[in-house]
PDB file of C-alpha atoms in Angstrom:
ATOM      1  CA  UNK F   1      21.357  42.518   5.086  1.00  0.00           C
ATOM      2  CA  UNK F   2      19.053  45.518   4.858  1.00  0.00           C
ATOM      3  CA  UNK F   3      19.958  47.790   2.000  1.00  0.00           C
ATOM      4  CA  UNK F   4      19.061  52.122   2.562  1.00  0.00           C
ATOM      5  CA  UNK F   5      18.515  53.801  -0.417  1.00  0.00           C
ATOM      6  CA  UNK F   6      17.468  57.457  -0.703  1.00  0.00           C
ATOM      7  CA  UNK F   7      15.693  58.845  -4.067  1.00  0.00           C
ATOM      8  CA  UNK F   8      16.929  62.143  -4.387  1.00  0.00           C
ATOM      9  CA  UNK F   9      16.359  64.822  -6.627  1.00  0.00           C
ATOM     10  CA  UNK F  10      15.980  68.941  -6.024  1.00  0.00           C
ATOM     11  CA  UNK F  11      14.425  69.558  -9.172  1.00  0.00           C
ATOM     12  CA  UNK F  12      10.599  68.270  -8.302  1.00  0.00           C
ATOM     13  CA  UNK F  13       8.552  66.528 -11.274  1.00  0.00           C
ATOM     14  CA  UNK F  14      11.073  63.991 -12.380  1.00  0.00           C
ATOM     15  CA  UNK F  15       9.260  60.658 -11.055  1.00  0.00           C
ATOM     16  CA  UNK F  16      10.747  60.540  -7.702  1.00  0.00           C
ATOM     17  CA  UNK F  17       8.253  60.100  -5.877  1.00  0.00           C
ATOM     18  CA  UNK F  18       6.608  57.317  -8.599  1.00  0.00           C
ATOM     19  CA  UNK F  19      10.123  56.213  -8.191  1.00  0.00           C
ATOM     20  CA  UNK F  20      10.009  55.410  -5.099  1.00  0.00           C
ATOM     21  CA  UNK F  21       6.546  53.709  -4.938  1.00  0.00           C
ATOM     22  CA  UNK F  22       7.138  51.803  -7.806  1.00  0.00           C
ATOM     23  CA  UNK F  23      10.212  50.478  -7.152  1.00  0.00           C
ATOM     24  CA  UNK F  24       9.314  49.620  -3.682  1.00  0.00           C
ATOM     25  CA  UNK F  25       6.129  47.704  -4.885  1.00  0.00           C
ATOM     26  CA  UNK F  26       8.250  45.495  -7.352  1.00  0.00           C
ATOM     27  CA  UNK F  27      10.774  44.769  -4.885  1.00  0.00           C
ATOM     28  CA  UNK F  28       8.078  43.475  -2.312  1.00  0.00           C
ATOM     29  CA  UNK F  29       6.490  41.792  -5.122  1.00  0.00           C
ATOM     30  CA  UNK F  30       9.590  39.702  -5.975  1.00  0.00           C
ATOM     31  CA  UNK F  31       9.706  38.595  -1.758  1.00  0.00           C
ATOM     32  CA  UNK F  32      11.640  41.468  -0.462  1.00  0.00           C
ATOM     33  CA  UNK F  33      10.622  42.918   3.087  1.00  0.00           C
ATOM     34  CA  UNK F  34      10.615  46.820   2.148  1.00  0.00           C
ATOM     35  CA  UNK F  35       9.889  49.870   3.733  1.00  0.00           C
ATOM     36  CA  UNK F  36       9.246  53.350   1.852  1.00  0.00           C
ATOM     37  CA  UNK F  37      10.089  56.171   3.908  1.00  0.00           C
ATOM     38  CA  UNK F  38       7.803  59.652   3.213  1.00  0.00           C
ATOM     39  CA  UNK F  39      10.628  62.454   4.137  1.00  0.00           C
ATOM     40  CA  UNK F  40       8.401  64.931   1.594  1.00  0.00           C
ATOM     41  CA  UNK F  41       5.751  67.245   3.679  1.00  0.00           C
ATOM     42  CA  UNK F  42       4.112  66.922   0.658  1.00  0.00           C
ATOM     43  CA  UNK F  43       3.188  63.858   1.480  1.00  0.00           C
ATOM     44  CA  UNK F  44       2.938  62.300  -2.037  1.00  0.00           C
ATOM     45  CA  UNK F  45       4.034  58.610  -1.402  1.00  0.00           C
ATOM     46  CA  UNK F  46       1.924  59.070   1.934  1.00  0.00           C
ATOM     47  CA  UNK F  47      -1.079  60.009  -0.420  1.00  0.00           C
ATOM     48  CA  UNK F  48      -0.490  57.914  -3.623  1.00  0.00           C
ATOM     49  CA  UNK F  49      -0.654  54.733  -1.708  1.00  0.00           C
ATOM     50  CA  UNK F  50      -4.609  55.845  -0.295  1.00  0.00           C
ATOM     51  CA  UNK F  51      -3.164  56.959   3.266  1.00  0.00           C
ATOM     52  CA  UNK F  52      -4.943  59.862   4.646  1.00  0.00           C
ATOM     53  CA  UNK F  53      -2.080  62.261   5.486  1.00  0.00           C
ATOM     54  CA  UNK F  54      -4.195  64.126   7.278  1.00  0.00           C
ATOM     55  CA  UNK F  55      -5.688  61.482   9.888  1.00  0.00           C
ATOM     56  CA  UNK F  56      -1.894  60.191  10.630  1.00  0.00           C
ATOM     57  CA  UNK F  57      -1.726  59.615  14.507  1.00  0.00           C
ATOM     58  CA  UNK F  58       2.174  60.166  13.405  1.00  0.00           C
ATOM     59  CA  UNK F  59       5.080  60.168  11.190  1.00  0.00           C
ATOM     60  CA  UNK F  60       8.514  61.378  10.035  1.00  0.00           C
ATOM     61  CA  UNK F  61       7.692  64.848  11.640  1.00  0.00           C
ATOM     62  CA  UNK F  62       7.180  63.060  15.107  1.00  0.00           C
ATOM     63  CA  UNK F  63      10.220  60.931  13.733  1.00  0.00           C
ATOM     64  CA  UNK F  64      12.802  63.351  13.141  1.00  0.00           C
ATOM     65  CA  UNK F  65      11.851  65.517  16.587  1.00  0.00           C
ATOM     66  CA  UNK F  66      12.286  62.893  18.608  1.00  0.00           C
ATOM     67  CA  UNK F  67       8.765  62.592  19.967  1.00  0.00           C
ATOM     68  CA  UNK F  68       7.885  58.966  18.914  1.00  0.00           C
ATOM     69  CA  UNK F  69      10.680  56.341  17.512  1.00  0.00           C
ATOM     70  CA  UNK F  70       9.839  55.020  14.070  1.00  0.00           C
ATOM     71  CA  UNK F  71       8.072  51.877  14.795  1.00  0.00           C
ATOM     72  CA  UNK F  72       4.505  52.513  16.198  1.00  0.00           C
ATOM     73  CA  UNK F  73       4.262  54.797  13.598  1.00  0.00           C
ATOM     74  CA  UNK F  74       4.979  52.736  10.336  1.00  0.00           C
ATOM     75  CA  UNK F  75       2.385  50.691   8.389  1.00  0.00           C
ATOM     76  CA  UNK F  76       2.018  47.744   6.457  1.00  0.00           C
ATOM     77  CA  UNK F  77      -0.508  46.677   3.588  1.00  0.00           C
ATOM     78  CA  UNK F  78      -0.036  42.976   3.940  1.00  0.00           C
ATOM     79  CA  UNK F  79      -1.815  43.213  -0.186  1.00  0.00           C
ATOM     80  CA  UNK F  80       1.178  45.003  -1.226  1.00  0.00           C
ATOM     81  CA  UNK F  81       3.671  43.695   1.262  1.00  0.00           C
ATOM     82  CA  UNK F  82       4.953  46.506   1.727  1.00  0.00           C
ATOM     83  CA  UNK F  83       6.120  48.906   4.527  1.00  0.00           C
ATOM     84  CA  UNK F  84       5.787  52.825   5.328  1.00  0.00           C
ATOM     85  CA  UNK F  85       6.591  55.598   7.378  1.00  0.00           C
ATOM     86  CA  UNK F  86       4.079  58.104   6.227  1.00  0.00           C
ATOM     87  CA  UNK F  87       4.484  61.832   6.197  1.00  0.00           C
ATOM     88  CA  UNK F  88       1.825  64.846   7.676  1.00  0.00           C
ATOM     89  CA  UNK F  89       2.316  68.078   6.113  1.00  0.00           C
ATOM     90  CA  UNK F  90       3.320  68.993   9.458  1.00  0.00           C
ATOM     91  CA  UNK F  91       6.760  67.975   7.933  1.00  0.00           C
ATOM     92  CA  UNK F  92       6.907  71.411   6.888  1.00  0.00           C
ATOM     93  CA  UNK F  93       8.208  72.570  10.156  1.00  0.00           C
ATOM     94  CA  UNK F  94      10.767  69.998  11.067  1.00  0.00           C
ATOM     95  CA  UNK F  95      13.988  72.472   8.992  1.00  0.00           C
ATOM     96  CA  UNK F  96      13.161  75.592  11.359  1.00  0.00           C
ATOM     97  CA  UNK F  97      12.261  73.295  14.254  1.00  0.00           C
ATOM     98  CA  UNK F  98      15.622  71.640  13.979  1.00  0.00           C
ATOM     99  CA  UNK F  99      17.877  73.946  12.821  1.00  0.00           C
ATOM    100  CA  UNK F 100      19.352  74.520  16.538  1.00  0.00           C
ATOM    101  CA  UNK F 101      19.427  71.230  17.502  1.00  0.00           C
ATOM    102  CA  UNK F 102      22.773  69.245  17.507  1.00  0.00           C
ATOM    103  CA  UNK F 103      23.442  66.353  15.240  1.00  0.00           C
ATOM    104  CA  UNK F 104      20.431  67.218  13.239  1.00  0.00           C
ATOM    105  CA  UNK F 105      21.504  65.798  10.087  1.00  0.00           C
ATOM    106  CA  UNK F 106      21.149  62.505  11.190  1.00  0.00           C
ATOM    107  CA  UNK F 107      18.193  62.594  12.956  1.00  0.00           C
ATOM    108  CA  UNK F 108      17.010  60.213  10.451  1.00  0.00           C
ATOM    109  CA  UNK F 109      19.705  57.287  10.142  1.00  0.00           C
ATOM    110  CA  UNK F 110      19.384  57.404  14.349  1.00  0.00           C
ATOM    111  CA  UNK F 111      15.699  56.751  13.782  1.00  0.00           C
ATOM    112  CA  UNK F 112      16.172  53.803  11.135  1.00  0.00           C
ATOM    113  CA  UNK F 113      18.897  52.195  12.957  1.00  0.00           C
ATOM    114  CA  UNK F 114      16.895  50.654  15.676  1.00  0.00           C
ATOM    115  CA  UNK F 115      14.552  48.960  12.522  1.00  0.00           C
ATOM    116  CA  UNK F 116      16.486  48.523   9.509  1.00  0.00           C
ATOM    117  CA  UNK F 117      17.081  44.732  10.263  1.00  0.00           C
ATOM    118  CA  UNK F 118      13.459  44.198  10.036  1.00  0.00           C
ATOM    119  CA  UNK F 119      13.708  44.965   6.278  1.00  0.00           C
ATOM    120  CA  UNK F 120      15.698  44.015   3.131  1.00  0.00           C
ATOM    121  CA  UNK F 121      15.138  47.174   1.912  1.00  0.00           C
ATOM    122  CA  UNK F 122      14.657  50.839   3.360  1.00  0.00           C
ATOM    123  CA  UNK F 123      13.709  53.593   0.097  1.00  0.00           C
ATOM    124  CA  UNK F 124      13.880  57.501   1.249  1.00  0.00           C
ATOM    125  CA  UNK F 125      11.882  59.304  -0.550  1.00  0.00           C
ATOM    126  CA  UNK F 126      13.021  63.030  -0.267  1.00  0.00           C
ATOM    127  CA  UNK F 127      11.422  66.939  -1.013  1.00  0.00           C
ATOM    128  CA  UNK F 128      12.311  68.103  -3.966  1.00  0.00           C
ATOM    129  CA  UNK F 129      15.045  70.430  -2.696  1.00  0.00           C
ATOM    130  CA  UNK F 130      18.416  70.560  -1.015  1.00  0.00           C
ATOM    131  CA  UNK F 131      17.893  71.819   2.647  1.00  0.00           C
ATOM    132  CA  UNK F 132      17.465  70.018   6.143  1.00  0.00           C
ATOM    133  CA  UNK F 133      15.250  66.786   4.831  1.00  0.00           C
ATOM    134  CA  UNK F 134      17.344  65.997   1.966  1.00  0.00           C
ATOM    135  CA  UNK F 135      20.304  66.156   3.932  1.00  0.00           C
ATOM    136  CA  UNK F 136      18.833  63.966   7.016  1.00  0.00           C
ATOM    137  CA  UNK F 137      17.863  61.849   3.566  1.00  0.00           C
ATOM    138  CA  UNK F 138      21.285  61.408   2.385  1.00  0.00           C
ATOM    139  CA  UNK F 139      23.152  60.944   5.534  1.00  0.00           C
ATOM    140  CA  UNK F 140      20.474  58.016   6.527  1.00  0.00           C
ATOM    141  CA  UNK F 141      21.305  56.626   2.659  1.00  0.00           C
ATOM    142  CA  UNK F 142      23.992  53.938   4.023  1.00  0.00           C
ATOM    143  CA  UNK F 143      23.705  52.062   0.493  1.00  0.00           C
ATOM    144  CA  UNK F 144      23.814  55.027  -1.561  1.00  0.00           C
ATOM    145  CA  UNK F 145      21.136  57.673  -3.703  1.00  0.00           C
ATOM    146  CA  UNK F 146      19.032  56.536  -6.332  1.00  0.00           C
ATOM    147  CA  UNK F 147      18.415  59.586  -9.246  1.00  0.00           C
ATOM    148  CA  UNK F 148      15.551  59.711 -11.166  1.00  0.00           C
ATOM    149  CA  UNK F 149      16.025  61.935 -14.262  1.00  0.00           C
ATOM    150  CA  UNK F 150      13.588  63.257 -16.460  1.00  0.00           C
ATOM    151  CA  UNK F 151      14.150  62.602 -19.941  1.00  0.00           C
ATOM    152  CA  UNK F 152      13.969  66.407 -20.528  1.00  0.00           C
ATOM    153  CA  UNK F 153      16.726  69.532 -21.293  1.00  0.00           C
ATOM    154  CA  UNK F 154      15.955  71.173 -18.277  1.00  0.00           C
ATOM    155  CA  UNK F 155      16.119  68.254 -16.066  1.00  0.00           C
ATOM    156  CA  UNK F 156      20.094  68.140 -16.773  1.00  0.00           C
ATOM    157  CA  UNK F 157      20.773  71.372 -15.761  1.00  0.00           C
ATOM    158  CA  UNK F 158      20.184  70.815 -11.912  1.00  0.00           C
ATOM    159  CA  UNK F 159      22.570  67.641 -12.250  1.00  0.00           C
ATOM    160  CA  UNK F 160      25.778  69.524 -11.170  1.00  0.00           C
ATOM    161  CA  UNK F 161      24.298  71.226  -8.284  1.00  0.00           C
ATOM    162  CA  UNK F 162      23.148  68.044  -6.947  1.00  0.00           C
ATOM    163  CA  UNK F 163      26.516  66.538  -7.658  1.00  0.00           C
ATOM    164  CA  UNK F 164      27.906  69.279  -5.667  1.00  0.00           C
ATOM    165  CA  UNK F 165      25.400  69.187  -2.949  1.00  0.00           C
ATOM    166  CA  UNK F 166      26.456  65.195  -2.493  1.00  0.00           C
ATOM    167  CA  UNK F 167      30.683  66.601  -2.897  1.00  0.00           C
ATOM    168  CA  UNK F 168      29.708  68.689   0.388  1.00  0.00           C
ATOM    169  CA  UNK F 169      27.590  66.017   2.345  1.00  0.00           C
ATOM    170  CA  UNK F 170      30.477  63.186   1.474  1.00  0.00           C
ATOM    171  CA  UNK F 171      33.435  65.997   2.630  1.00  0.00           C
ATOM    172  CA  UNK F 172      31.373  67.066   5.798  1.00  0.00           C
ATOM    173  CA  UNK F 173      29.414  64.314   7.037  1.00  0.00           C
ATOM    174  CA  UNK F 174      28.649  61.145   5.341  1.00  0.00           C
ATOM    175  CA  UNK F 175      32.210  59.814   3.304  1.00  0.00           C
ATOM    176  CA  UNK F 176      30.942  56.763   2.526  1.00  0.00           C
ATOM    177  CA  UNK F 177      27.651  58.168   0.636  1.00  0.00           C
ATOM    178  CA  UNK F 178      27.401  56.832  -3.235  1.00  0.00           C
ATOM    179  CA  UNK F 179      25.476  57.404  -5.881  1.00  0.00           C
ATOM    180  CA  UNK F 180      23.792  53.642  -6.865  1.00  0.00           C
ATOM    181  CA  UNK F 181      22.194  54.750  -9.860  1.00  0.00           C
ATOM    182  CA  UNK F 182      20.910  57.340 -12.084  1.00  0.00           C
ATOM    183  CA  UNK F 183      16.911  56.612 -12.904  1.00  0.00           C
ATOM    184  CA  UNK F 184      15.892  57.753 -16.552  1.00  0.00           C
ATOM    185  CA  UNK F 185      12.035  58.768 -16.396  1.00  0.00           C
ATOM    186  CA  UNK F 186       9.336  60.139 -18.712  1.00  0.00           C
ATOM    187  CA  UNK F 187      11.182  58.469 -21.808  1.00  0.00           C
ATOM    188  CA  UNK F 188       9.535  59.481 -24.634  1.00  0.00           C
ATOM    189  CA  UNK F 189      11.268  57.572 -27.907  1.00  0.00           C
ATOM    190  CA  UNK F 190       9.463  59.786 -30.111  1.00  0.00           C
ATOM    191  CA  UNK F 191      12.009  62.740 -29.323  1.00  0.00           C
ATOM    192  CA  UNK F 192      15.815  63.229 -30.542  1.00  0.00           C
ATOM    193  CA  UNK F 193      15.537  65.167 -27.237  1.00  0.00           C
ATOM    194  CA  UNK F 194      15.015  61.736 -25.666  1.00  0.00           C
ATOM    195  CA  UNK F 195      18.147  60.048 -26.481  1.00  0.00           C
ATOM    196  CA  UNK F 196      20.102  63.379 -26.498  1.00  0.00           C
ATOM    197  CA  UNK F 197      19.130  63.325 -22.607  1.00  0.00           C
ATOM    198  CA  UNK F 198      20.321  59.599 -22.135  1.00  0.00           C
ATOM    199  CA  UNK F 199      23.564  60.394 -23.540  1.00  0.00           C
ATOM    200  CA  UNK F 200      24.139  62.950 -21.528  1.00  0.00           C
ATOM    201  CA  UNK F 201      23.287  61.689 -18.615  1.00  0.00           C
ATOM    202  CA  UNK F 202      25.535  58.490 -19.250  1.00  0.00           C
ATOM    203  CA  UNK F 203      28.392  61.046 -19.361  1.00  0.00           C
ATOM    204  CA  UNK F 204      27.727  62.690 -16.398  1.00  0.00           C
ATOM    205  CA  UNK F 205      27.333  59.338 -14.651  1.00  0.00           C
ATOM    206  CA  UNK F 206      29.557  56.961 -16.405  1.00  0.00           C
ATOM    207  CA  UNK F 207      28.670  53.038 -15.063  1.00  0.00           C
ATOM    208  CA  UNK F 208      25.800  54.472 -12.956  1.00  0.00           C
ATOM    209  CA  UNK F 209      22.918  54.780 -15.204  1.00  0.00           C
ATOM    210  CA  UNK F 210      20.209  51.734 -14.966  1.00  0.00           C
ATOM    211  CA  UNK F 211      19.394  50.177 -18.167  1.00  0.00           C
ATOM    212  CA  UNK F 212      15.805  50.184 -17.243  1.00  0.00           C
ATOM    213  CA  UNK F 213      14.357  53.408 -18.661  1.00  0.00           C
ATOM    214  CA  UNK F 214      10.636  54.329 -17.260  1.00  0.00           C
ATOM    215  CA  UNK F 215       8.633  55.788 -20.175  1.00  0.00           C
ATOM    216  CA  UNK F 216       5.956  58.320 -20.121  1.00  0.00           C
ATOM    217  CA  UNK F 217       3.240  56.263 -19.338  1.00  0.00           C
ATOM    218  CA  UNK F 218      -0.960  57.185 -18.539  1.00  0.00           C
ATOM    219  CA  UNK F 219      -1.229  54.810 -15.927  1.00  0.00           C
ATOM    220  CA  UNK F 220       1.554  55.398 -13.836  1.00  0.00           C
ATOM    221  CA  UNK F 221       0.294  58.673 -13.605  1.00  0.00           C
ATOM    222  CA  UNK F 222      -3.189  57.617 -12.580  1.00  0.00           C
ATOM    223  CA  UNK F 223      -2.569  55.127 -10.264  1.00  0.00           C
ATOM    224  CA  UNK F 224      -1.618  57.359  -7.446  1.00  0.00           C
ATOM    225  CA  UNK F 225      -4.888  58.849  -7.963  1.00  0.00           C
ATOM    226  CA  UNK F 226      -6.523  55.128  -7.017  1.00  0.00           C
ATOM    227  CA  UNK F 227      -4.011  54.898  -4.126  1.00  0.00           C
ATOM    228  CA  UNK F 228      -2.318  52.053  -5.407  1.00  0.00           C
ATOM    229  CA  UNK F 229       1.153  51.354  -7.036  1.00  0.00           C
ATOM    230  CA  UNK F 230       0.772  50.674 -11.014  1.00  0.00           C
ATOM    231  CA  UNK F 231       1.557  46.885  -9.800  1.00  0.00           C
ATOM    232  CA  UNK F 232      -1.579  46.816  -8.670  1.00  0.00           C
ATOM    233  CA  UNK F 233      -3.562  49.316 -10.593  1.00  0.00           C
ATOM    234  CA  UNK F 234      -2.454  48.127 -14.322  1.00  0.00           C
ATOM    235  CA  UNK F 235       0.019  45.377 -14.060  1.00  0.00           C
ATOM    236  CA  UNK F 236       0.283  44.778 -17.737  1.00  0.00           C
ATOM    237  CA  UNK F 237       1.404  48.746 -18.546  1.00  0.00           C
ATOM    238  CA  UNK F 238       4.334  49.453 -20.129  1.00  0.00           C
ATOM    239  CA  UNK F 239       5.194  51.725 -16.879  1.00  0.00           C
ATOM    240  CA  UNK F 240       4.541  48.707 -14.825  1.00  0.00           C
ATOM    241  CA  UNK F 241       7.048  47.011 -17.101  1.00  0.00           C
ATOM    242  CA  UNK F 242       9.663  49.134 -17.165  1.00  0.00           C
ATOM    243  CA  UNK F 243       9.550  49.062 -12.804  1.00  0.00           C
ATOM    244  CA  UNK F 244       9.484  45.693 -12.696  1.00  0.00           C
ATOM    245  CA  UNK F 245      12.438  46.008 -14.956  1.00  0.00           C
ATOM    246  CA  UNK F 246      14.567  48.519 -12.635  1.00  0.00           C
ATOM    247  CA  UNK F 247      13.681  45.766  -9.444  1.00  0.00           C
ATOM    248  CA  UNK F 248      14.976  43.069 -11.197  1.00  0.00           C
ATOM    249  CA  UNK F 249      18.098  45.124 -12.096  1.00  0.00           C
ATOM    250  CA  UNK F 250      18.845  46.414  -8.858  1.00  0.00           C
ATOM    251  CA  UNK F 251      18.210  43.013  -7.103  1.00  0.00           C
ATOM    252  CA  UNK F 252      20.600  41.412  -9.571  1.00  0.00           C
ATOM    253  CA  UNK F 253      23.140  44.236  -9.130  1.00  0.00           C
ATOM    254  CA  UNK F 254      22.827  43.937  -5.068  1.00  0.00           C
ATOM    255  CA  UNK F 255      23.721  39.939  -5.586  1.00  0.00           C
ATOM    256  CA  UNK F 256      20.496  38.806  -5.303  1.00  0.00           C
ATOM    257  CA  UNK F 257      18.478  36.350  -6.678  1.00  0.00           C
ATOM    258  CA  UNK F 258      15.189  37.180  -8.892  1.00  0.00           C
ATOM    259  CA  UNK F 259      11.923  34.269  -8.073  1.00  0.00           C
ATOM    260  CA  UNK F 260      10.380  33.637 -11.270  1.00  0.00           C
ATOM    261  CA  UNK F 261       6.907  34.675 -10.536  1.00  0.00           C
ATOM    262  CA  UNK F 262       3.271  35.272 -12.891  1.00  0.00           C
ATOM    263  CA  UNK F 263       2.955  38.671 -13.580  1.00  0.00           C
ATOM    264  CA  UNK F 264       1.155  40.689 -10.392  1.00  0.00           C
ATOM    265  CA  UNK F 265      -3.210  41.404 -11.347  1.00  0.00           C
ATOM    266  CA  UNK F 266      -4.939  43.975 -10.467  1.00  0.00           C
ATOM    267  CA  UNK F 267      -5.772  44.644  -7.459  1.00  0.00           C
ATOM    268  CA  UNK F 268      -7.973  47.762  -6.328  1.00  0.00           C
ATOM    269  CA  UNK F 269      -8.304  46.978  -2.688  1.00  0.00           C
ATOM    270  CA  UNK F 270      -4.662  47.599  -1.429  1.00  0.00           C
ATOM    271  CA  UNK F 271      -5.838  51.057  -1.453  1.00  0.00           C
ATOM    272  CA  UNK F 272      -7.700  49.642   2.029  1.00  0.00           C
ATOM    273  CA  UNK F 273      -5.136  47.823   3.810  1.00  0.00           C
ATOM    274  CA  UNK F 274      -2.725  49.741   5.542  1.00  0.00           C
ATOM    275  CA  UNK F 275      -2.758  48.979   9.661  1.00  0.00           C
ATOM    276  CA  UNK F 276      -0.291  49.580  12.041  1.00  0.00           C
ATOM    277  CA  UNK F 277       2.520  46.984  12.239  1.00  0.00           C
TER     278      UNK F 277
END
């Protein structure tokens, strides 16, 4: 049963997009067939795992307009084992492009829907903000939203608009759409701020928050720089931990079983092998 999960966040800097490649890499690691889907013209998961956004014979642009279907354009690193639909910064133009077209909102799901079976898991990454993407993001997110939160004041103060922005998406056209889990990122346990932040974001999502909290953490934030997920860039981190931690959780949580498996090495030529499917 494929599971679609969409990483969602409009305030940008929280670890989404690390999110997103991290978790996906941990998931394929422990045998799942998963596919990362870049709905950022940014770019940044396109870019982080050594694609050239800029040499892309497509995308999610060509995607979402309806001028290709999803699957010549995705690739695999057979290293990595893992799946994506990269993103151009042509992207950018996709809102205005779309913004007369009916049933734009779910552009996206009707895009997945003729692939998802191929994969256990789809992950969404989204922009950081709340316009035409997002919501394309959301409506495709059939298993519900996955929120990374920065461990940080400010971080909690876009919290209610998002919680709004998902009220209004549920009411007008997605009912079933769920949050999975909450995402606590940039941890630092030197901080009263720290925990002050966890609290409060266990109130505002009671049951929801995953016990797996990523810290702040050097070499998650160099990997992307190497093209490579920390799995494979510094296996034995404490970032590469912690996202090994949040797979394991949300495998067990979605019934599944965990393999028992050595802990991933190094590996700096996945950077190399993404090829069409």
């Amino acid at each position: 049963m494929t599971r679609i999960y969409t990483l969602v966040n409009q305030k940008g800097g929280v670890g989404k997009t690390t999110t997103a490649i991290n978790l996906g890499a941990y998931l394929a690691y422990y045998g799942q067939r998963v596919l990362l889907v870049d709905l950022d013209p940014q770019g940044n998961a396109t870019s982080s795992l050594g694609v050239d956004k800029y040499r892309l014979r497509g995308g999610t642009y060509e995607v979402l307009l309806g001028a290709s279907p999803a699957a010549p354009l995705i690739l695999h690193n057979p290293r990595l084992k893992i799946s994506l639909l990269p993103a151009s910064p042509a992207l950018a133009g996709a809102e205005v492009e779309l913004v007369n077209e009916l049933g734009r909102e779910n552009r996206l799901r009707r895009a997945l829907d003729p692939i998802a079976d191929r994969y256990d898991y789809v992950l969404v990454d989204c922009p950081p903000s709340l316009g035409l993407l997002t919501i394309n993001g959301l409506v495709a997110a059939q298993d519900g939203v996955i929120i990374p939160v920065q461990c940080e004041y400010l971080a909690l103060e876009g919290l209610g608009l998002l919680t709004q922005t998902l009220e209004k998406v549920r009411s007008a056209l997605f009912p079933e759409l769920a949050v999975r889990g909450v995402v606590l990122t940039m941890y630092d346990g030197r901080t009263n701020l720290a925990g002050d932040v966890v609290a409060e974001v266990q109130k505002h999502f009671p049951d929801k928050v995953f016990r797996a909290i990523i810290p702040r953490s050097v070499r998650l934030a160099e990997a992307p720089s190497y093209g490579v997920p920390v799995s494979a860039y510094a296996p034995q981190s404490r970032g590469a931990r912690a996202y090994a931690a949040l797979a394991r959780e949300l495998l067990e949580g979605d019934g599944l079983t965990v393999p028992t498996l050595a802990e991933p090495t190094a590996d700096s030529r996945a950077a190399d092998a993404f090829h069409g499917e």
